[in-house]
XYZ file of N, CA and C in Angstrom:
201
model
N 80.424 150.468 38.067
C 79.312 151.197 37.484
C 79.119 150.738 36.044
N 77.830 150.231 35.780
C 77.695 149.903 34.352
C 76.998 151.246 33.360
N 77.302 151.002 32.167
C 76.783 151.988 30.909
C 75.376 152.033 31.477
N 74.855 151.621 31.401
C 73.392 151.522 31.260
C 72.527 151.606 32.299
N 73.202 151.622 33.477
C 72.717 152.505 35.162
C 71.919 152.927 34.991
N 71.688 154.081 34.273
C 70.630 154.985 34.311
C 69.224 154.821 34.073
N 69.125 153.562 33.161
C 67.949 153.131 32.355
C 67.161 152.718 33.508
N 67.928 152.175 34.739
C 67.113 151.839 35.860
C 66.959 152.484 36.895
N 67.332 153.658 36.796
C 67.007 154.636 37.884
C 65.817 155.847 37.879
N 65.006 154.921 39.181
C 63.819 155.771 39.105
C 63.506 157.118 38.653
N 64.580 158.186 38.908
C 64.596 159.595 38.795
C 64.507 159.910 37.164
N 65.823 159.137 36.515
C 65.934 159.328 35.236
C 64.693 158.859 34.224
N 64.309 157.788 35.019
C 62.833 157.185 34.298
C 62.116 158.446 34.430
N 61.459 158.924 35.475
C 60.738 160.195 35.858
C 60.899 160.598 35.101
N 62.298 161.849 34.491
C 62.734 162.775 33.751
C 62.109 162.502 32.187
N 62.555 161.211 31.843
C 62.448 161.126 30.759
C 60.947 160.924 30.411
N 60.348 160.009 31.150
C 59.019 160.221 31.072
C 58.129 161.614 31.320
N 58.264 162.203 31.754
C 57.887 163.535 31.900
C 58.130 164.613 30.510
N 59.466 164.576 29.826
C 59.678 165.105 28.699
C 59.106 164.584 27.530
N 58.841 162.649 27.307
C 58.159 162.285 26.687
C 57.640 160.926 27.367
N 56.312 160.925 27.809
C 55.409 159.829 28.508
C 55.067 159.179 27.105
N 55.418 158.659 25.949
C 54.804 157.396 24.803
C 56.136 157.046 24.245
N 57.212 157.453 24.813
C 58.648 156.776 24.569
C 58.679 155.572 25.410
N 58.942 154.454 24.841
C 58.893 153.009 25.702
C 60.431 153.054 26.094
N 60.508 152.733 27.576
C 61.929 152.716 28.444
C 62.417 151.057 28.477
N 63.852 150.529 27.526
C 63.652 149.365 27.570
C 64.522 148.827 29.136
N 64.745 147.893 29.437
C 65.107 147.543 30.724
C 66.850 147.742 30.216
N 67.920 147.455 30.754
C 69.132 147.428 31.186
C 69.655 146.304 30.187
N 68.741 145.336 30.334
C 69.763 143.844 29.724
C 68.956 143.931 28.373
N 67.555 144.253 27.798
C 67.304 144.585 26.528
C 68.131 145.402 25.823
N 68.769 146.877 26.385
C 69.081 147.376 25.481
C 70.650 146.780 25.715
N 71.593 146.514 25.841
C 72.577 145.815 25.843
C 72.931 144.571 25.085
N 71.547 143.967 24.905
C 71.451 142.931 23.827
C 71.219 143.589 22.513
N 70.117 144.808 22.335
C 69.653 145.042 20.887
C 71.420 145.705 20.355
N 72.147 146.403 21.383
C 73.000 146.896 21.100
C 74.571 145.869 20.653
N 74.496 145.109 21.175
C 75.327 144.014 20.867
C 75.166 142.760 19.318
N 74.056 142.714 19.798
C 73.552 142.285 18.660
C 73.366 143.129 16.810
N 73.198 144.225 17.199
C 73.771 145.124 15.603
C 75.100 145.782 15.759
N 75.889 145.183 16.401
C 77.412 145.283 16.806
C 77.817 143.972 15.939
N 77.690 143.175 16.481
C 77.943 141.904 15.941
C 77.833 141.699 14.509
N 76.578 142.446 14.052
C 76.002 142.138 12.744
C 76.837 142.943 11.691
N 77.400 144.404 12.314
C 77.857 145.103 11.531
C 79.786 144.554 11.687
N 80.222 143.961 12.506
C 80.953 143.107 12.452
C 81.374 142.145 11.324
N 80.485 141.265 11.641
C 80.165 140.067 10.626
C 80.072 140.725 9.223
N 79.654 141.607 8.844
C 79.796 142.482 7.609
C 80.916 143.055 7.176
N 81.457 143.636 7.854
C 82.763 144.173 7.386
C 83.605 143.109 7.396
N 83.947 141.685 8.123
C 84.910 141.273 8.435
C 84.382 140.331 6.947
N 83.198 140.066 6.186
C 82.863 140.018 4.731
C 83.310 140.773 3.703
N 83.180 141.785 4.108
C 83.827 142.509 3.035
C 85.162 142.753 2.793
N 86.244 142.391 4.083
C 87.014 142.764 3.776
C 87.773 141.721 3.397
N 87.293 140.098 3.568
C 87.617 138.994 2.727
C 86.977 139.132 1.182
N 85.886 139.495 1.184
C 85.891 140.060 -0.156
C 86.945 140.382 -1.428
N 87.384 141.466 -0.745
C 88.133 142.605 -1.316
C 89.875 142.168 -1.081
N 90.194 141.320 -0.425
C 91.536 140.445 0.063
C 91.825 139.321 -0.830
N 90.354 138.634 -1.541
C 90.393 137.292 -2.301
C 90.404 137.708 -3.674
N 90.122 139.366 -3.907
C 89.548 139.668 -5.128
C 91.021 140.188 -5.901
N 92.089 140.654 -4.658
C 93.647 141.566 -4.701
C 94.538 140.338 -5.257
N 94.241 139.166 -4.183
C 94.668 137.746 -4.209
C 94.560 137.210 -6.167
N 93.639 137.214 -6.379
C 93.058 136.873 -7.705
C 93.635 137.416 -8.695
N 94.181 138.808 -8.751
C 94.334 139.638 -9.240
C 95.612 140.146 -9.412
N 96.455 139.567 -8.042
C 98.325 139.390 -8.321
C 98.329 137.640 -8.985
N 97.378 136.701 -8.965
C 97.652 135.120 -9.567
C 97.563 135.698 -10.732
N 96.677 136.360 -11.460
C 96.165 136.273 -12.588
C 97.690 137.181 -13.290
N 98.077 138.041 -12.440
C 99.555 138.419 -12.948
C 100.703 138.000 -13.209
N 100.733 137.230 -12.257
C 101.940 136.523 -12.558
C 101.610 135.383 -13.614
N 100.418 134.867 -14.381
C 100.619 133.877 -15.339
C 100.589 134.827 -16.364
N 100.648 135.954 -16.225
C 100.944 136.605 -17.830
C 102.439 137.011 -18.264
């Protein structure tokens, strides 16, 4: 059974369309991509920042020990 089953099941389409008919229903493999894709991104960000903040500690015990 995948996460995202539901997005393709006629009934649940019904439901949801019925509660709101101008909500756009995206398919199964769209939303799995939009979702992966700002997964990734927020990934790629932190795993920045936390070289960031690792090179900056790094810098900061060198700069100690020449004093």
């Amino acid at each position: 059974m995948t996460l995202f089953r539901w997005v393709e099941n006629d009934e649940a389409r019904e439901i949801i369309y019925f509660a709101n008919p101008s909500l756009p229903l995206l398919s199964r493999k769209n939303l799995a991509e939009s979702i992966l894709e700002d997964t990734a991104k927020d990934i790629k960000l932190s795993l920045e920042s936390i070289a960031q903040s690792e090179k900056l500690i790094l810098q900061l015990y060198w700069m100690a020990g020449k004093m």
